[in-house]
JSON list of C-alpha atoms in Angstrom, two decimals:
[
{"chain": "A", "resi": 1, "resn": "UNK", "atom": "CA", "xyz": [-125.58, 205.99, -45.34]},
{"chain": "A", "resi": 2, "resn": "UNK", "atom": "CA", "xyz": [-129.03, 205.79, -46.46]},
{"chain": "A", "resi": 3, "resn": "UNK", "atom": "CA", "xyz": [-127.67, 204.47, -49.81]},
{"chain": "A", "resi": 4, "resn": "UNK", "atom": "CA", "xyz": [-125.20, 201.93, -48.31]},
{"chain": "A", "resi": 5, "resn": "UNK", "atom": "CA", "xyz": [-127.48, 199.29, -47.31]},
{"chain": "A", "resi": 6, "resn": "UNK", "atom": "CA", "xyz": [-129.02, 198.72, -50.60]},
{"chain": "A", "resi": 7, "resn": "UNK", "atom": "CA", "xyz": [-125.94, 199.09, -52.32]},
{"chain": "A", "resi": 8, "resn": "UNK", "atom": "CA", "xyz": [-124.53, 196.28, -49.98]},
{"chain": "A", "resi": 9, "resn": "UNK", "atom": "CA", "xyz": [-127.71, 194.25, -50.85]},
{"chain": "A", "resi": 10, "resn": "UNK", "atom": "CA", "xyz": [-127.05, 194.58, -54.15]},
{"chain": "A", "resi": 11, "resn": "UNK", "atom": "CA", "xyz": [-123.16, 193.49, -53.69]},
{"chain": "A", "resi": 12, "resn": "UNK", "atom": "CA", "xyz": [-124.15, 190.76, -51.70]},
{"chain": "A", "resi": 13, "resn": "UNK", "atom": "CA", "xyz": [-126.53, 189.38, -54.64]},
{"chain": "A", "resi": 14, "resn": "UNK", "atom": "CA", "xyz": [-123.70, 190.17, -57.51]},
{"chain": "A", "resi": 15, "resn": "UNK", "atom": "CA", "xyz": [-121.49, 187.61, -55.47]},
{"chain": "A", "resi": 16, "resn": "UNK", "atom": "CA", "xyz": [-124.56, 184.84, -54.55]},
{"chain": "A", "resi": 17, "resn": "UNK", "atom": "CA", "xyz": [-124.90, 184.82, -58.09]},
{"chain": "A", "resi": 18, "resn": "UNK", "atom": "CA", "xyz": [-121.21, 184.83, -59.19]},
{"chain": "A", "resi": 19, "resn": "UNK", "atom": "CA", "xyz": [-120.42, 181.77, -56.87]},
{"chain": "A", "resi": 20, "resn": "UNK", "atom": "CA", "xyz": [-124.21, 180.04, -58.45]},
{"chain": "A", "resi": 21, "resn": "UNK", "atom": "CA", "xyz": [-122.70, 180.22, -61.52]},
{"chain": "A", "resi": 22, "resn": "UNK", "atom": "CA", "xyz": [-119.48, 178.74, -60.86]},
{"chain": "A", "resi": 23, "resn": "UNK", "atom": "CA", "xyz": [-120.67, 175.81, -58.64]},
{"chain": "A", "resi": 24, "resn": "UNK", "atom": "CA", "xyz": [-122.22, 174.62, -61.53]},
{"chain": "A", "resi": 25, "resn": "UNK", "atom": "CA", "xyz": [-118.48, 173.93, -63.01]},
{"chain": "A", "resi": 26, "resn": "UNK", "atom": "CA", "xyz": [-116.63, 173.36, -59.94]},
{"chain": "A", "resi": 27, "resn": "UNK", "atom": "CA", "xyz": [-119.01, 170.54, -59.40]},
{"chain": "A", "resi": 28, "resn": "UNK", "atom": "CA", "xyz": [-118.48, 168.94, -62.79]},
{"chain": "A", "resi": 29, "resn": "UNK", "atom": "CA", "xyz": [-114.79, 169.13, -62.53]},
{"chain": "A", "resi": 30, "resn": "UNK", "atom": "CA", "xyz": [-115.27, 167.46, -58.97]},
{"chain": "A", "resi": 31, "resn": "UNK", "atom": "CA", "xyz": [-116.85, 164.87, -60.48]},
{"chain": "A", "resi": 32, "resn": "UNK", "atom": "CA", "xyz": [-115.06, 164.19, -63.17]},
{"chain": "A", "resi": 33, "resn": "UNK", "atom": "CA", "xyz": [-111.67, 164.20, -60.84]},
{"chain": "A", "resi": 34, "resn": "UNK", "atom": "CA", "xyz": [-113.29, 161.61, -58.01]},
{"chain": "A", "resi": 35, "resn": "UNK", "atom": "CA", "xyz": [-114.20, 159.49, -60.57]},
{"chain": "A", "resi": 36, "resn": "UNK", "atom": "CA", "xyz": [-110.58, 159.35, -62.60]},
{"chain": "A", "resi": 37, "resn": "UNK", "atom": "CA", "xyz": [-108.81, 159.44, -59.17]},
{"chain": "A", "resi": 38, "resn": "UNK", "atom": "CA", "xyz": [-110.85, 156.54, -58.00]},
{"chain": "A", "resi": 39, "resn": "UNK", "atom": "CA", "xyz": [-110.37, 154.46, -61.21]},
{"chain": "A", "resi": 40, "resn": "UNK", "atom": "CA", "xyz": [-106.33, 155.44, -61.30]},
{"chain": "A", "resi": 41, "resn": "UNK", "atom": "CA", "xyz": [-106.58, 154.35, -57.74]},
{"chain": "A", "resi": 42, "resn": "UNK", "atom": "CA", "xyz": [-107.42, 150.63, -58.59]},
{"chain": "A", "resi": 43, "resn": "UNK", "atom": "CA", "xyz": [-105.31, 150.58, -61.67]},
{"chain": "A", "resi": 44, "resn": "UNK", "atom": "CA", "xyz": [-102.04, 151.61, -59.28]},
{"chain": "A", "resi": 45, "resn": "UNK", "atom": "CA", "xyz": [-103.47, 148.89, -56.89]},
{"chain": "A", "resi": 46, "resn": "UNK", "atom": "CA", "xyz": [-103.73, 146.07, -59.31]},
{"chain": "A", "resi": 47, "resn": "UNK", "atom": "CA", "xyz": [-100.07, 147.14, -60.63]},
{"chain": "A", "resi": 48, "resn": "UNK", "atom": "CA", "xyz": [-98.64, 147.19, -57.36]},
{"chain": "A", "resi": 49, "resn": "UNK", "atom": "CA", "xyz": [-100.24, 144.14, -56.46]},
{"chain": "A", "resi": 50, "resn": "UNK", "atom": "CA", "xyz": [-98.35, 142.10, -59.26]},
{"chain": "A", "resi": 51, "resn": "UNK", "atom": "CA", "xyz": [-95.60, 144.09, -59.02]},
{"chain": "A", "resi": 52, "resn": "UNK", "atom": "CA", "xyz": [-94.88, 142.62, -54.85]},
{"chain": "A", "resi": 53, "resn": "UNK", "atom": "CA", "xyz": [-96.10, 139.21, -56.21]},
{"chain": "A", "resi": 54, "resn": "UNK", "atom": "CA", "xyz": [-93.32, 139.07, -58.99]},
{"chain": "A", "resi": 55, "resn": "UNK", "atom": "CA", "xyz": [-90.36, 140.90, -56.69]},
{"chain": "A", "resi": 56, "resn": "UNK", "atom": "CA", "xyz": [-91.56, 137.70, -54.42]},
{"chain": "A", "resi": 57, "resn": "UNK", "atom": "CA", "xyz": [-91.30, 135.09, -56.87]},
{"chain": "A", "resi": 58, "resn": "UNK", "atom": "CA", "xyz": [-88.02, 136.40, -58.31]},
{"chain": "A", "resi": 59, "resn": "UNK", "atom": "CA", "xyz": [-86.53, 137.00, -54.32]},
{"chain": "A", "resi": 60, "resn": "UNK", "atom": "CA", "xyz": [-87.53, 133.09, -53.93]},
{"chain": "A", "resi": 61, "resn": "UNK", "atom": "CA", "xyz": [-85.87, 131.94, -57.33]},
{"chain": "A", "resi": 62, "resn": "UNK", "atom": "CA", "xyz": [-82.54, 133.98, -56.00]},
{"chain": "A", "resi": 63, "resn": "UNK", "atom": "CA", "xyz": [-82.54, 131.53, -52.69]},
{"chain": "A", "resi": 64, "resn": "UNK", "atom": "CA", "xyz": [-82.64, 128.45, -54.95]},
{"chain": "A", "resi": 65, "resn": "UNK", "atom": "CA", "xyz": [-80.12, 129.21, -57.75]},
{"chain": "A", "resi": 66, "resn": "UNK", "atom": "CA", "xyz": [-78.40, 125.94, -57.64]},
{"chain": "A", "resi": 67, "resn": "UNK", "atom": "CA", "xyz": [-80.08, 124.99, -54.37]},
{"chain": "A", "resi": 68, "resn": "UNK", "atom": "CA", "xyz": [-79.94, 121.02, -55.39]},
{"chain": "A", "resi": 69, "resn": "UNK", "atom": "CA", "xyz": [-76.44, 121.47, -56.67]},
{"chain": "A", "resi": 70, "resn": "UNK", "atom": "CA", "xyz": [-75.44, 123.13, -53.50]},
{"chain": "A", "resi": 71, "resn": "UNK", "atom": "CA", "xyz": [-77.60, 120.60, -51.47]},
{"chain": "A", "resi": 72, "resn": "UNK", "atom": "CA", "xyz": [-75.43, 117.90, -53.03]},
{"chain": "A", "resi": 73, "resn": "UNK", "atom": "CA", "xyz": [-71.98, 119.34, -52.95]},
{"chain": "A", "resi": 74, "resn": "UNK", "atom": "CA", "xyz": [-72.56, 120.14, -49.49]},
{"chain": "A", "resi": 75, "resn": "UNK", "atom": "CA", "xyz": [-73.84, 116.72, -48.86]},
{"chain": "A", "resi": 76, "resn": "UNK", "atom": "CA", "xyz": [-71.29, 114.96, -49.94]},
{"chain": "A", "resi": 77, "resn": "UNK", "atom": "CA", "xyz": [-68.30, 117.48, -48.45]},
{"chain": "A", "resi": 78, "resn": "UNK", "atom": "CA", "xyz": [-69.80, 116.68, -45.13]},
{"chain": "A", "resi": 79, "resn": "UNK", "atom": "CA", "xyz": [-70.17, 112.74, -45.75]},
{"chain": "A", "resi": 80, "resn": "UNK", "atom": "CA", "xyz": [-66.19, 112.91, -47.08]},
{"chain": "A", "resi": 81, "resn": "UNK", "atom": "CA", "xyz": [-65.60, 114.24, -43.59]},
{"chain": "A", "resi": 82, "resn": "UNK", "atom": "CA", "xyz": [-67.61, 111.94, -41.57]},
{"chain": "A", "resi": 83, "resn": "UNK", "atom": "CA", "xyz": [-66.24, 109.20, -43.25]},
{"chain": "A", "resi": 84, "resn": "UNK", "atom": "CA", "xyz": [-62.96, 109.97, -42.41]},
{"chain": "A", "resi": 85, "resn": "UNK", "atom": "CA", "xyz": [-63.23, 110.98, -39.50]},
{"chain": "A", "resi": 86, "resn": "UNK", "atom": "CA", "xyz": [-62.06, 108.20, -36.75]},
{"chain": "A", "resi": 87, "resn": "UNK", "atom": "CA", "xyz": [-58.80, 107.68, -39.43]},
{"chain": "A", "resi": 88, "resn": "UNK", "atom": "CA", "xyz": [-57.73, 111.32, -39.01]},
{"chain": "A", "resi": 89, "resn": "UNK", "atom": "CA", "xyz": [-58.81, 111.14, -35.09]},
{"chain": "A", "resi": 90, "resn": "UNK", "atom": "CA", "xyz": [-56.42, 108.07, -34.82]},
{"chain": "A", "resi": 91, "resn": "UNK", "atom": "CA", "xyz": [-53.56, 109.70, -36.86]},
{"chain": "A", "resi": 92, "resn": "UNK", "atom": "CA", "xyz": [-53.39, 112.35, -34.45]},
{"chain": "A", "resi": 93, "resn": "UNK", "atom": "CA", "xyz": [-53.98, 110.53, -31.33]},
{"chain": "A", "resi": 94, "resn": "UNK", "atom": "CA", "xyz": [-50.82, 108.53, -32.43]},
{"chain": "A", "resi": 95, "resn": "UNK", "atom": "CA", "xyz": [-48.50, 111.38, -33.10]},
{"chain": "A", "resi": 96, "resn": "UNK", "atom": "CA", "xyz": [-50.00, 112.75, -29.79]},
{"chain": "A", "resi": 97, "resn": "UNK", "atom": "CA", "xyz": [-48.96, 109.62, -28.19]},
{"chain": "A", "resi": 98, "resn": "UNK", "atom": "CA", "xyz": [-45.66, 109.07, -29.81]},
{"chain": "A", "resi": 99, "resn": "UNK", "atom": "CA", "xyz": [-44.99, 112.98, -28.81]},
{"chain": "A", "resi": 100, "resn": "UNK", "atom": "CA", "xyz": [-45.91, 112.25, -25.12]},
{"chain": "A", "resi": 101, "resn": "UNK", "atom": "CA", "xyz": [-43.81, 109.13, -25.39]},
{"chain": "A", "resi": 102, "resn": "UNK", "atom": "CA", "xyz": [-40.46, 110.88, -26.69]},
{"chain": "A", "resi": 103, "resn": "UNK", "atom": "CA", "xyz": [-41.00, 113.37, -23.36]},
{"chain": "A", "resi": 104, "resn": "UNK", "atom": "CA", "xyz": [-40.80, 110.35, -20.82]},
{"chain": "A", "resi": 105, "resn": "UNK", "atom": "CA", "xyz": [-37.98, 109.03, -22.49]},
{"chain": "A", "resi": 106, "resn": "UNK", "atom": "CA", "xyz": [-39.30, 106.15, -23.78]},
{"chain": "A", "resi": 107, "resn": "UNK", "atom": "CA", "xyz": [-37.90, 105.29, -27.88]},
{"chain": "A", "resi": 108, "resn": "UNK", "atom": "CA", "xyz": [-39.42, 102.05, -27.70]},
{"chain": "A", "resi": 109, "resn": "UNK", "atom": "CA", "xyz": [-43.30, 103.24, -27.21]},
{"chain": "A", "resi": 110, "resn": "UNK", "atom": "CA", "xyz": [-42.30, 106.42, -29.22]},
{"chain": "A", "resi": 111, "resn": "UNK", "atom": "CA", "xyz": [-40.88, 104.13, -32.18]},
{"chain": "A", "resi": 112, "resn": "UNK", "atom": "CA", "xyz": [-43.89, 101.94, -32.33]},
{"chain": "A", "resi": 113, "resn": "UNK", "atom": "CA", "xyz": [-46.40, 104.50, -32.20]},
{"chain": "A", "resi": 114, "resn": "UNK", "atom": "CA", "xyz": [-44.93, 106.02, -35.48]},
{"chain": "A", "resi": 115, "resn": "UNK", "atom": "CA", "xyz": [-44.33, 102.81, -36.94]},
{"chain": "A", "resi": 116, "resn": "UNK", "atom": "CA", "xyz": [-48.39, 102.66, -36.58]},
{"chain": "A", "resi": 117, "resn": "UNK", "atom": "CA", "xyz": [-49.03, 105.99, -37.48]},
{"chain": "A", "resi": 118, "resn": "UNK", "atom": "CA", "xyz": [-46.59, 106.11, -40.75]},
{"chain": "A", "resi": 119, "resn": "UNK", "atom": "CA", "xyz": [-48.41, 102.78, -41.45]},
{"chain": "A", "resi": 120, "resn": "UNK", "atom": "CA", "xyz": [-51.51, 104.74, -42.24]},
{"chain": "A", "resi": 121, "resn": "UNK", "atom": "CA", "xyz": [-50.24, 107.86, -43.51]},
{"chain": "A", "resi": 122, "resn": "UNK", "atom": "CA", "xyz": [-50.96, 107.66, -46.94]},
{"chain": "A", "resi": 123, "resn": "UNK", "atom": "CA", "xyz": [-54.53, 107.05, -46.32]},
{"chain": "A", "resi": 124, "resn": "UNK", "atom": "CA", "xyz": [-54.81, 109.92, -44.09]},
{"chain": "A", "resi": 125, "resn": "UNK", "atom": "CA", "xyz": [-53.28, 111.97, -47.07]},
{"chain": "A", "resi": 126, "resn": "UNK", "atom": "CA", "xyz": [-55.68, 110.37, -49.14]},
{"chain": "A", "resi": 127, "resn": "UNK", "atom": "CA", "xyz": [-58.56, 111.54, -47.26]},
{"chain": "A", "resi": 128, "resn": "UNK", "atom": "CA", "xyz": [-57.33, 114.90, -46.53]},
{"chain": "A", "resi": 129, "resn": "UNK", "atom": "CA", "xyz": [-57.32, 115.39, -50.45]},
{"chain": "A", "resi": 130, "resn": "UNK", "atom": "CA", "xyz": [-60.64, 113.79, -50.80]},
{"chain": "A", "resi": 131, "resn": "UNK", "atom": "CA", "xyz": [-62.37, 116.08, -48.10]},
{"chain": "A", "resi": 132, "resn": "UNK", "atom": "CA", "xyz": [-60.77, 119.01, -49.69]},
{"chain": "A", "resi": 133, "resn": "UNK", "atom": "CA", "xyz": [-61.63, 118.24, -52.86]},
{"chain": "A", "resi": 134, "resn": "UNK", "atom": "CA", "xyz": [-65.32, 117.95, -51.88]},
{"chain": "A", "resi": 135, "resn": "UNK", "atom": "CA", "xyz": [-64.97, 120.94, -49.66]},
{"chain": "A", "resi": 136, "resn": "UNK", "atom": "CA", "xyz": [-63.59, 123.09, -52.45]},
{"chain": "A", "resi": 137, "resn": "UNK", "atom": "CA", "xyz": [-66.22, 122.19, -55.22]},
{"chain": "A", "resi": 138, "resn": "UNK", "atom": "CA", "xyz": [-68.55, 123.04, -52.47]},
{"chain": "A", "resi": 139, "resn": "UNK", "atom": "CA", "xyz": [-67.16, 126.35, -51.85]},
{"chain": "A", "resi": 140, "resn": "UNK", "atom": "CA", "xyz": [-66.58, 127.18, -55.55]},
{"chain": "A", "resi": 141, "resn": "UNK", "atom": "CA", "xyz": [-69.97, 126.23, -56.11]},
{"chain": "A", "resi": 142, "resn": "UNK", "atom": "CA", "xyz": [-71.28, 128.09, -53.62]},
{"chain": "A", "resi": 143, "resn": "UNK", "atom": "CA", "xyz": [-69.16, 131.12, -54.81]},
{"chain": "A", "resi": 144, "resn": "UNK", "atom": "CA", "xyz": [-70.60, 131.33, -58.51]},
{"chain": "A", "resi": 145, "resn": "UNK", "atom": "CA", "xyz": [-74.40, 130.77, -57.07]},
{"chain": "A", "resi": 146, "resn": "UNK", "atom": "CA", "xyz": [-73.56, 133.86, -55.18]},
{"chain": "A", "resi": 147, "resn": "UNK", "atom": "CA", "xyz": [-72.49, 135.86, -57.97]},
{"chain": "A", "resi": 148, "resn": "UNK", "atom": "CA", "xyz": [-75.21, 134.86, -60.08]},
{"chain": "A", "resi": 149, "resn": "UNK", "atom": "CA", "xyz": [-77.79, 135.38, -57.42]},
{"chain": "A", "resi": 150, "resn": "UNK", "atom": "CA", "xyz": [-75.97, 139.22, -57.08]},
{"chain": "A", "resi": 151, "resn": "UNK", "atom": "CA", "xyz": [-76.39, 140.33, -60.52]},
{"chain": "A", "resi": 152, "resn": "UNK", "atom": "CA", "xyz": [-80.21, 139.95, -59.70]},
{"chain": "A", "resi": 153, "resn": "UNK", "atom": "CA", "xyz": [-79.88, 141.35, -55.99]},
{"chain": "A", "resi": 154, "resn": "UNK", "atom": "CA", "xyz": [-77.76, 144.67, -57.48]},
{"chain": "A", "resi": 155, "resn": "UNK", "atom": "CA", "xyz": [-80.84, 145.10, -60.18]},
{"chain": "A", "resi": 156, "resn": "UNK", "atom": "CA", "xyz": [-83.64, 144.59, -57.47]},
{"chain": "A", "resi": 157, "resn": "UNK", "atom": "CA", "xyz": [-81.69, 147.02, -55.40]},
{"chain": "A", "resi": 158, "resn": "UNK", "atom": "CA", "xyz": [-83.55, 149.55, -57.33]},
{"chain": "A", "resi": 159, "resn": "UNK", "atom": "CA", "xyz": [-86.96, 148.73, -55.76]},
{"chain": "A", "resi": 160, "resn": "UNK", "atom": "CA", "xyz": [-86.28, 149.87, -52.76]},
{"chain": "A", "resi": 161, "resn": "UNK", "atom": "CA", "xyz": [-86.02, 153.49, -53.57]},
{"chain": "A", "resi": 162, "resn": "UNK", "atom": "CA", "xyz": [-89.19, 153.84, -55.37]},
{"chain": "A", "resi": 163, "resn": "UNK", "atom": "CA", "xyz": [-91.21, 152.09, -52.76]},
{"chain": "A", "resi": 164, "resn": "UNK", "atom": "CA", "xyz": [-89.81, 154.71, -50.21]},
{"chain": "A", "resi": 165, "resn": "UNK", "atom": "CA", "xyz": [-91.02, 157.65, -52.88]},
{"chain": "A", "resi": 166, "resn": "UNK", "atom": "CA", "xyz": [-94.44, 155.88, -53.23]},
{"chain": "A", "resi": 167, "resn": "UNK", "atom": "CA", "xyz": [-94.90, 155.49, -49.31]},
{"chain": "A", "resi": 168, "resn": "UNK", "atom": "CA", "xyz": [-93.86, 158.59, -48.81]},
{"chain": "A", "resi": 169, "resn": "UNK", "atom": "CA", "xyz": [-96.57, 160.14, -51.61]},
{"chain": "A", "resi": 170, "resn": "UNK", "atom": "CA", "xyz": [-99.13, 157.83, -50.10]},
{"chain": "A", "resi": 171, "resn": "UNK", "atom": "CA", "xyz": [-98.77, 159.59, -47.04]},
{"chain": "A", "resi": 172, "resn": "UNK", "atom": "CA", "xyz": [-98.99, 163.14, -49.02]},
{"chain": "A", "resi": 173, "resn": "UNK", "atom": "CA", "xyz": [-102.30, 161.58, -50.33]},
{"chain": "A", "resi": 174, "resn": "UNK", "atom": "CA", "xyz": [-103.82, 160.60, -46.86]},
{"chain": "A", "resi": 175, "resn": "UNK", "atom": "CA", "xyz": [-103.09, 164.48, -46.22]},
{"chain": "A", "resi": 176, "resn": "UNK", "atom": "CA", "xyz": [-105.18, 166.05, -49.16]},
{"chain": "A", "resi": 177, "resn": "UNK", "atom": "CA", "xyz": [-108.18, 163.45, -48.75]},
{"chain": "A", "resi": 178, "resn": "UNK", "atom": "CA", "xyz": [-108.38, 164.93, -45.29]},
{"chain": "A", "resi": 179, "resn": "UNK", "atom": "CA", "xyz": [-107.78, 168.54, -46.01]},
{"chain": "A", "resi": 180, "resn": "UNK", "atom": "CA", "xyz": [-110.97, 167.32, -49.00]},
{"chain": "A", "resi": 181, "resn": "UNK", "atom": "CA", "xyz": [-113.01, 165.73, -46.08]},
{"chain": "A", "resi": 182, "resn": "UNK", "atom": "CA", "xyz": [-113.01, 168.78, -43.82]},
{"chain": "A", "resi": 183, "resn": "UNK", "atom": "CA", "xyz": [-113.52, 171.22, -46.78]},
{"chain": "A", "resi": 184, "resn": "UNK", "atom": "CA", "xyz": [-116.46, 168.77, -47.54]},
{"chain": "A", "resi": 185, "resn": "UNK", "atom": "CA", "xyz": [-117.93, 169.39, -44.31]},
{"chain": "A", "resi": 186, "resn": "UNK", "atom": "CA", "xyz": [-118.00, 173.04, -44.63]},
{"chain": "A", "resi": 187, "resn": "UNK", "atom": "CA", "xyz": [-119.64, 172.66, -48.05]},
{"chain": "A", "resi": 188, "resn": "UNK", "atom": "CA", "xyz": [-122.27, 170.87, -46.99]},
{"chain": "A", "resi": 189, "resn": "UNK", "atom": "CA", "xyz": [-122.66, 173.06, -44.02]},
{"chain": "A", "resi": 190, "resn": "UNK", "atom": "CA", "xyz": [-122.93, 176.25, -46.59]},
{"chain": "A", "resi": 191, "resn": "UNK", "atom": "CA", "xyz": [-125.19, 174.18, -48.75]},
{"chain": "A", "resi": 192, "resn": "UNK", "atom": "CA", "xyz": [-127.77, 173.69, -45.90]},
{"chain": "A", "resi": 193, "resn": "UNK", "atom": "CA", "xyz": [-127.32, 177.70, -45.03]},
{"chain": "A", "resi": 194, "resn": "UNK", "atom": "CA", "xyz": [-127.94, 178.79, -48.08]},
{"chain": "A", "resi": 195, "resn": "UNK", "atom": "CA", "xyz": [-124.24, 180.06, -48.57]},
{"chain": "A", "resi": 196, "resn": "UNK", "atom": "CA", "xyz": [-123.41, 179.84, -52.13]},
{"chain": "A", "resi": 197, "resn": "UNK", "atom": "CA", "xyz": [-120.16, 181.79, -51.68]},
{"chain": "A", "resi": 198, "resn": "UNK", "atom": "CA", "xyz": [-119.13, 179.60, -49.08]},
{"chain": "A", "resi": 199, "resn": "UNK", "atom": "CA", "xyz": [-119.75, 176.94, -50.75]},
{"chain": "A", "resi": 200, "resn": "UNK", "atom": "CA", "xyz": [-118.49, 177.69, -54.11]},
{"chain": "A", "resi": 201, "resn": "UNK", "atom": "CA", "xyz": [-114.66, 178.19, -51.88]},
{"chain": "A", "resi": 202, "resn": "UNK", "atom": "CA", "xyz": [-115.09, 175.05, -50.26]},
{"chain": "A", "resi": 203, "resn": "UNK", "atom": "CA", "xyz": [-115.98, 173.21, -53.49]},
{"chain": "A", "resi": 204, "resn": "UNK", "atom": "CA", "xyz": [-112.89, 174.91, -55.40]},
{"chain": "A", "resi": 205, "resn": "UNK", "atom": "CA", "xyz": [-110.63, 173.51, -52.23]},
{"chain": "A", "resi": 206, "resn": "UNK", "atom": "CA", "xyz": [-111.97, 170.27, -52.68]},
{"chain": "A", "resi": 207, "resn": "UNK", "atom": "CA", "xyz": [-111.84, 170.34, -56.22]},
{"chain": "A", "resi": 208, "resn": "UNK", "atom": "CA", "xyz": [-107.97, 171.43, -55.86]},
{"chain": "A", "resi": 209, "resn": "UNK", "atom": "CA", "xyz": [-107.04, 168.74, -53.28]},
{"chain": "A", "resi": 210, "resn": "UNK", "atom": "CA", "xyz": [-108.43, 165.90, -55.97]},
{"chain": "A", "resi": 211, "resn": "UNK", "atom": "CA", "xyz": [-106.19, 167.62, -58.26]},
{"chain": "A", "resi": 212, "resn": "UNK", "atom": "CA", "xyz": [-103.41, 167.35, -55.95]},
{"chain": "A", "resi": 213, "resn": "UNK", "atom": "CA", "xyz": [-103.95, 163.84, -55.38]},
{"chain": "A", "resi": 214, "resn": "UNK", "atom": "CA", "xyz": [-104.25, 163.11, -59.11]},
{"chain": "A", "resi": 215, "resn": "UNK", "atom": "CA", "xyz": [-100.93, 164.18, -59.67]},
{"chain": "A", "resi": 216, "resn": "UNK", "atom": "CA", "xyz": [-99.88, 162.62, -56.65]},
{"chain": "A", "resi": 217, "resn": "UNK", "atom": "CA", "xyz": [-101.17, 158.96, -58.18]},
{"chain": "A", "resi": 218, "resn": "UNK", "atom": "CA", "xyz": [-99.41, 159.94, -61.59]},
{"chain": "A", "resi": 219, "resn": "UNK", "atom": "CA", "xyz": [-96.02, 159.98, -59.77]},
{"chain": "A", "resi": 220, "resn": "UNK", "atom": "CA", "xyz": [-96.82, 156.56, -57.99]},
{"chain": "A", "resi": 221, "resn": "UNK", "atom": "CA", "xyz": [-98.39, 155.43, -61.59]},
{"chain": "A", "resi": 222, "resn": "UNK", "atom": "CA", "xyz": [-94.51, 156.24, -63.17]},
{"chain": "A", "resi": 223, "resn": "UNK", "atom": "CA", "xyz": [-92.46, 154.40, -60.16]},
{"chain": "A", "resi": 224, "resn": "UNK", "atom": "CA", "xyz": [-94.96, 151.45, -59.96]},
{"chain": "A", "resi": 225, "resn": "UNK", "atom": "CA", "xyz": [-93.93, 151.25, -63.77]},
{"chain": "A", "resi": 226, "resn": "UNK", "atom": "CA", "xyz": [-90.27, 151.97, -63.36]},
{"chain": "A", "resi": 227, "resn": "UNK", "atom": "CA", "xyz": [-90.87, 148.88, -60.72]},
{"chain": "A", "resi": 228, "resn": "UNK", "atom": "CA", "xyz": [-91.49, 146.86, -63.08]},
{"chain": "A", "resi": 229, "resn": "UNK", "atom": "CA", "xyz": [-89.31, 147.14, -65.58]},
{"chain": "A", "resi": 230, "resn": "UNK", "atom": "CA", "xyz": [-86.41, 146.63, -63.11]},
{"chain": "A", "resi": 231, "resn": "UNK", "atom": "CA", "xyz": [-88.50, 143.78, -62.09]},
{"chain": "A", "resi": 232, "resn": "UNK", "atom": "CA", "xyz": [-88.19, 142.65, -66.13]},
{"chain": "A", "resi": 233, "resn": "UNK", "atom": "CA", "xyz": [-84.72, 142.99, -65.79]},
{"chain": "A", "resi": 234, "resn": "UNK", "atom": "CA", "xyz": [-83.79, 140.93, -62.68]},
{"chain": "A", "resi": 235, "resn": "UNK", "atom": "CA", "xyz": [-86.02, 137.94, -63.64]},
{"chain": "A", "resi": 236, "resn": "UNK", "atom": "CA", "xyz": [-84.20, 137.99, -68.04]},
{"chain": "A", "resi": 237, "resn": "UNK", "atom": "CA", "xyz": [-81.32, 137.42, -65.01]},
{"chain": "A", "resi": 238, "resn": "UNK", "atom": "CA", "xyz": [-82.17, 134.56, -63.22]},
{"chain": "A", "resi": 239, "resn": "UNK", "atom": "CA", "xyz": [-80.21, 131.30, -64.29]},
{"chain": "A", "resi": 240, "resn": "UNK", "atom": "CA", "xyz": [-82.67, 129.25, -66.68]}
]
């Protein structure tokens, strides 16, 4: 007993001067790692940031692959129809008529409304063939803007994954810089007791959480670069 107390004293000192010694190192490392975490940090930023821009440029060029063409066909499909329109409303109000006329009996009406109605029958096939014919190039105009626009959709398809892994690591990120804030805390609390073995554990958790988040921001680094390669990809697609 009468030995224990200095021999506890001396313990006590053995490990105030083991954690002295490695704060020293532990505080370089933390250094080093804030400052290449912070500077990664911007360089994933800027990435992303012209990574969104381009996927929104290239999203925009999909909606107007052969917008004016479209715009045109369409135009004039729907003009075809217009036009035609009271001739193929009178073709059918006269069969209508000569229908309802053949009911009651009556040849005479019946005979003259398909006299009037055969009368005009070859313009109303006309016109049928000229509103399908617009309405056709329309739709098979519309059909290969749709494939084109799909070989870029089914490449840009692959965004969408990484974004969810990069969200997802973000959050794992927002984690360890608060598990590093509260172990801050404590260090600075053990700094201002005195407590260099305190403080030398709290410093190695902090230290450890910036490691954590470094490898955490080499992950995004990777997918923000797989990004935009597939982003390469879709726009070599587009139609020139």
């Amino acid at each position: 007993m009468i030995l224990s107390g200095p021999a506890m004293t001396s313990a006590a000192n053995s490990d105030w001067d083991t954690a002295i010694a490695g704060i020293g190192q532990l505080h370089d490392a933390f250094s080093a790692l804030e400052l290449e975490n912070k500077t990664e940090k911007l360089r994933i930023q800027e990435l992303s940031r012209q990574n969104n821009a381009k996927l929104k440029s290239i999203q925009t060029s999909v909606q107007q692959i052969d917008k004016t063409k479209l715009d045109q066909l369409k135009s004039q499909a729907e003009l075809a129809q217009k036009k035609y329109a009271p001739l193929l409303t009178e073709y059918a109000e006269l069969g209508k008529k000569a229908a309802e006329a053949r009911k009651r009996k009556d040849g005479k009406s019946a005979l003259l409304y398909d006299l009037k109605r055969n009368r005009i029958k070859a313009s109303v096939t006309n016109a049928r063939s000229e509103i399908k014919s617009r309405q056709d190039a329309y739709a098979s105009a519309k059909k290969q803007a749709t494939a084109k626009a799909k070989v870029v959709k089914d490449i840009l398809a692959g965004i969408q994954p990484l974004k969810k892994q990069v969200t997802a690591e973000n959050s794992h990120i927002t984690g360890r810089n608060q598990a590093k804030t509260a172990a801050e805390k404590r260090y600075k609390a053990a700094v201002k007791e005195g407590n260099a073995v305190s403080a030398a554990a709290e410093l190695k958790i902090m230290v450890e959480e910036l490691q954590r988040i470094r490898d955490s921001q080499t992950k995004i680094m990777q997918w923000e670069k797989a990004m935009k390669e597939i982003l390469r990809r879709a726009e070599v697609k587009l139609p020139s």
